[in-house]
PDB file of C-alpha atoms in Angstrom:
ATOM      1  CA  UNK A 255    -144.817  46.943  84.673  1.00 34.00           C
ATOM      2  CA  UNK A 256    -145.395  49.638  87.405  1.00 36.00           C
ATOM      3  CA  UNK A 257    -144.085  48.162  91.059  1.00 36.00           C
ATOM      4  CA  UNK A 258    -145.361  51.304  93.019  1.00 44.00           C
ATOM      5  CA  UNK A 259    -147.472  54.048  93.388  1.00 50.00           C
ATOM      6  CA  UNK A 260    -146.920  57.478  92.148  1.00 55.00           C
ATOM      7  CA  UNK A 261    -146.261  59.852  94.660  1.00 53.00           C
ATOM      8  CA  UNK A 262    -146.138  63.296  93.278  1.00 54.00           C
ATOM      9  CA  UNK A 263    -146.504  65.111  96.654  1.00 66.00           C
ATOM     10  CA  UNK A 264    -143.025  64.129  97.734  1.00 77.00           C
ATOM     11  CA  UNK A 265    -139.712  65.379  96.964  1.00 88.00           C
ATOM     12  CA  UNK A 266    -137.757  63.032  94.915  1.00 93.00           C
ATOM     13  CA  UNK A 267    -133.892  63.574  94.117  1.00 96.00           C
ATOM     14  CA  UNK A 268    -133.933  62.418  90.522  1.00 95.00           C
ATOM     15  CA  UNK A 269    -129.921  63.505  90.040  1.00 96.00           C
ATOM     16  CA  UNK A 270    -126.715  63.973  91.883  1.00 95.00           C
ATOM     17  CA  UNK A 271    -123.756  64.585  90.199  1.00 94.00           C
ATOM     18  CA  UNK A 272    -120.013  66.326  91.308  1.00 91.00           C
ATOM     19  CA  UNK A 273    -121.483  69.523  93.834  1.00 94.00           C
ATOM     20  CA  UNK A 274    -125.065  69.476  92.636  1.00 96.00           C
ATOM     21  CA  UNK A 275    -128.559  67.468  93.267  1.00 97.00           C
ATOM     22  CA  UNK A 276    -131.607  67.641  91.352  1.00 97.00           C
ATOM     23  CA  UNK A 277    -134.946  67.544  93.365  1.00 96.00           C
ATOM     24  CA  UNK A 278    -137.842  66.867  91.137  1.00 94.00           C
ATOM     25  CA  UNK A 279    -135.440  67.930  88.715  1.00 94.00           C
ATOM     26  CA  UNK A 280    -134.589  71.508  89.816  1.00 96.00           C
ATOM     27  CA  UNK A 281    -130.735  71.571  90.037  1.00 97.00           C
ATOM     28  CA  UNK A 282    -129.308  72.735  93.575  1.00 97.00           C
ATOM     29  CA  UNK A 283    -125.988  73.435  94.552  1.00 97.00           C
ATOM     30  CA  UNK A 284    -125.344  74.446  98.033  1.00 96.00           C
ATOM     31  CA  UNK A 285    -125.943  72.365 100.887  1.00 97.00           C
ATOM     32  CA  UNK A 286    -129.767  71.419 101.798  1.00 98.00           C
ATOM     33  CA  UNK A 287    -132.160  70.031 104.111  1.00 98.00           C
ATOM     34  CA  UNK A 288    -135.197  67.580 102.621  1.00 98.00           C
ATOM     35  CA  UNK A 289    -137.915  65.715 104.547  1.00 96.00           C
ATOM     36  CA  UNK A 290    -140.216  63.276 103.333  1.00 94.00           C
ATOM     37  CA  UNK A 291    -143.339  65.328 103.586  1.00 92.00           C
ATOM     38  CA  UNK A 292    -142.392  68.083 100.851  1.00 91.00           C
ATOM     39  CA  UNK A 293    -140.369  70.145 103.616  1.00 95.00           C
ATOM     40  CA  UNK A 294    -137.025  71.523 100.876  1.00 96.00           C
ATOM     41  CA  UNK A 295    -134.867  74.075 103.066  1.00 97.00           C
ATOM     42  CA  UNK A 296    -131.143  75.441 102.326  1.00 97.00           C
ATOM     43  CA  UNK A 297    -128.770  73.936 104.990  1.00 97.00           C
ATOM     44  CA  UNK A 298    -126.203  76.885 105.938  1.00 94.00           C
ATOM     45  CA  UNK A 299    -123.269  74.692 106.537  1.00 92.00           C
ATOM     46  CA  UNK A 300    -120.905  74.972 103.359  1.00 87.00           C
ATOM     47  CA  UNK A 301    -118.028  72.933 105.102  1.00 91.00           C
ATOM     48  CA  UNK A 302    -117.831  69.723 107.111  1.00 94.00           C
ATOM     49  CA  UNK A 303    -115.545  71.117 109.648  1.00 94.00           C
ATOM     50  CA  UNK A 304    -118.249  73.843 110.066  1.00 94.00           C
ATOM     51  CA  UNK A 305    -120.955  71.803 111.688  1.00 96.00           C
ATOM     52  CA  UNK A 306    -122.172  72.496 114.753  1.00 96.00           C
ATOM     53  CA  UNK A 307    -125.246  71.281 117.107  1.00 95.00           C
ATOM     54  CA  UNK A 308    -127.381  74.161 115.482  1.00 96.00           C
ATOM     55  CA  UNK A 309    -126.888  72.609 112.115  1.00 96.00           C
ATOM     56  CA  UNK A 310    -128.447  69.104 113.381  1.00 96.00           C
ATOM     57  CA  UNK A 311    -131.377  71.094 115.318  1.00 95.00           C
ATOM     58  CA  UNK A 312    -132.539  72.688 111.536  1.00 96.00           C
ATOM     59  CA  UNK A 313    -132.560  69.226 110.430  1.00 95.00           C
ATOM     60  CA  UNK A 314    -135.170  68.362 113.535  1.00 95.00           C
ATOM     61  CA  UNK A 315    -136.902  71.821 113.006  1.00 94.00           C
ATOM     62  CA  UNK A 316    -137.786  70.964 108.876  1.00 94.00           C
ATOM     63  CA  UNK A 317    -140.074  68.076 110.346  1.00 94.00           C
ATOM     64  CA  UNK A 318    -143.789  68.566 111.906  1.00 92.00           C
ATOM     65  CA  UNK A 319    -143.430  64.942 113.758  1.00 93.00           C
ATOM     66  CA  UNK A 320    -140.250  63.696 114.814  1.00 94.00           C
ATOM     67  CA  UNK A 321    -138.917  61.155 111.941  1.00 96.00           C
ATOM     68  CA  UNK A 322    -138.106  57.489 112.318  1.00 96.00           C
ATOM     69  CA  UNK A 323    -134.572  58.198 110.911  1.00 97.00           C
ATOM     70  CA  UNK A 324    -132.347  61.447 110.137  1.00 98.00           C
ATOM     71  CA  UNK A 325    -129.713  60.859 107.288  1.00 98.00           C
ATOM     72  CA  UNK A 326    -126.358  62.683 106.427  1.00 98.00           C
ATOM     73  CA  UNK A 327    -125.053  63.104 104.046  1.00 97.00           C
ATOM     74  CA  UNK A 328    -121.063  64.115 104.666  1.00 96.00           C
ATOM     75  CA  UNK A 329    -120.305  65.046 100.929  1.00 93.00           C
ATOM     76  CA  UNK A 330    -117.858  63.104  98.807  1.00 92.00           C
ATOM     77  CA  UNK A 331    -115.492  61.559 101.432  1.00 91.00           C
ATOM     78  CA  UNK A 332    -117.291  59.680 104.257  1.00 91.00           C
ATOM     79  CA  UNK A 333    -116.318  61.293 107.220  1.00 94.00           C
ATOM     80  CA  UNK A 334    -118.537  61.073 110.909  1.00 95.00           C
ATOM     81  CA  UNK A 335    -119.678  64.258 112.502  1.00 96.00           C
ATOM     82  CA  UNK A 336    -118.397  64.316 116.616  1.00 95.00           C
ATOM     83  CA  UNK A 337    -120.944  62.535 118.932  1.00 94.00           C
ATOM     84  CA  UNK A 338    -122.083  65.908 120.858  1.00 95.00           C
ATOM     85  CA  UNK A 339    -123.317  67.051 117.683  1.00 96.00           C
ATOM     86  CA  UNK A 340    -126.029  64.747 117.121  1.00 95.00           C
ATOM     87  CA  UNK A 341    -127.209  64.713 120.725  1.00 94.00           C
ATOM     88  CA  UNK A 342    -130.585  66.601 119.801  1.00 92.00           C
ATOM     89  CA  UNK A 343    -131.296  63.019 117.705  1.00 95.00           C
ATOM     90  CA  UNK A 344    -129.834  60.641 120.469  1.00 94.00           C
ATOM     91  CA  UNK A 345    -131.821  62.384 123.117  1.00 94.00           C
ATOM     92  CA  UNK A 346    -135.261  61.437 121.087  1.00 95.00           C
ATOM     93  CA  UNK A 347    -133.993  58.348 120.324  1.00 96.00           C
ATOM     94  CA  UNK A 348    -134.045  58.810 116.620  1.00 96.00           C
ATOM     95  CA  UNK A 349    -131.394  57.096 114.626  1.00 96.00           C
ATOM     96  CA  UNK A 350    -128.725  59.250 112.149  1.00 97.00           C
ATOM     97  CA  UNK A 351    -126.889  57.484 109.568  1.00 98.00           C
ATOM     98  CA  UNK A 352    -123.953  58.829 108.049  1.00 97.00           C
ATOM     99  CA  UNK A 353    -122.951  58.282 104.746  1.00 98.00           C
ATOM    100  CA  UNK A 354    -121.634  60.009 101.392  1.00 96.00           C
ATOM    101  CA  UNK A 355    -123.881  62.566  99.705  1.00 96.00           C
ATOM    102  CA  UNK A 356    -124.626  60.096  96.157  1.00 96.00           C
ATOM    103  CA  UNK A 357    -125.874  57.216  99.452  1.00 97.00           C
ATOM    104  CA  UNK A 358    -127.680  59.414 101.210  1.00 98.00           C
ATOM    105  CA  UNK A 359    -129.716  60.432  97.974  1.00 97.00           C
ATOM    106  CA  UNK A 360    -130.351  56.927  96.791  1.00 97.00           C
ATOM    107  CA  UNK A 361    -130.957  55.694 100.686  1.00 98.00           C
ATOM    108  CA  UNK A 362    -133.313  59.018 101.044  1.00 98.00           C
ATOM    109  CA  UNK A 363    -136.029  57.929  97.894  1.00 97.00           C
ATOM    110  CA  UNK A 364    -136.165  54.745  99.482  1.00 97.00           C
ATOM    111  CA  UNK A 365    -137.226  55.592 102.647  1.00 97.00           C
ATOM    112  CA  UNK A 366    -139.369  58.560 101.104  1.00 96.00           C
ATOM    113  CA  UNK A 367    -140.663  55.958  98.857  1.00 94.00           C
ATOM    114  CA  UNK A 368    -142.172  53.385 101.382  1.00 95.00           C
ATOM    115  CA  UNK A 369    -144.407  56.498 103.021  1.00 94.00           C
ATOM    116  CA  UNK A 370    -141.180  56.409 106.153  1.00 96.00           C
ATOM    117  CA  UNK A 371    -140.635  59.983 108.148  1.00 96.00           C
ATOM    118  CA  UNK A 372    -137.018  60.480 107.339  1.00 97.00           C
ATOM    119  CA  UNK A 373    -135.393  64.293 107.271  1.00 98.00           C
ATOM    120  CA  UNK A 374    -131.634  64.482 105.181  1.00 98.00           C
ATOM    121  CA  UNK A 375    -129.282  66.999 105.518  1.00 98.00           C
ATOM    122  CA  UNK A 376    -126.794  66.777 102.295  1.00 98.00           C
ATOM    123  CA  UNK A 377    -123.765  68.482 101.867  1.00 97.00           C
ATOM    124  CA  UNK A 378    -123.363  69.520  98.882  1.00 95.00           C
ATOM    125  CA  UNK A 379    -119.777  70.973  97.265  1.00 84.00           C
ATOM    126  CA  UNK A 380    -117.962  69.372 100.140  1.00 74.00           C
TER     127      UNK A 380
END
């Protein structure tokens, strides 16, 4: 029984696995940023302890309207970026949730999936 609509014109991650994702099944293994209206850019942040306000302003510049909700993804080991860094979100008002790379795939095809603007940044190898 099909429960939903096909939606070919979005980007799904169909895979993750140990420093890799698969978007529409192209394998990709450095860090990226992916929208949910087809926007697929690489992120150039290769470690956590590298991120910096710029890196949080490419996720806001991938989008043509603002999205409801930015995710992170931090890599393997759930670890929350520093408060200044996300000010270009909290001075829209536009929520960022931060969680491991595998959540922030699954939690990312969700969102994509009900038609929601949502922009992730994954780390990827971290």
């Amino acid at each position: 029984m099909k429960l939903h609509a096909d939606k070919p014109e979005i980007h799904t991650i169909t895979a993750h696995g140990d420093g890799w994702v698969a978007i529409n099944g192209e394998r990709h293994e450095r860090s990226l940023i992916l929208n949910s209206s087809g926007v697929l850019l690489p992120w150039d942040c290769a470690r956590f302890e590298d991120l910096s306000e710029a890196h949080f302003l490419a996720l806001l510049s991938a989008c043509q309207e603002a999205p409801e909700l930015a995710l992170f993804g931090c890599g393997t080991r759930w670890r929350f970026p520093k408060p200044a860094l996300l000010q270009p979100f909290i001075s829209q008002r536009i929520g960022v949730e931060t969680m491991d790379t595998p959540a922030a795939c699954r939690t990312f095809n969700i969102l994509a999936g009900e038609g929601r603007r949502v922009v992730v940044g994954l780390l990827i190898g971290v």
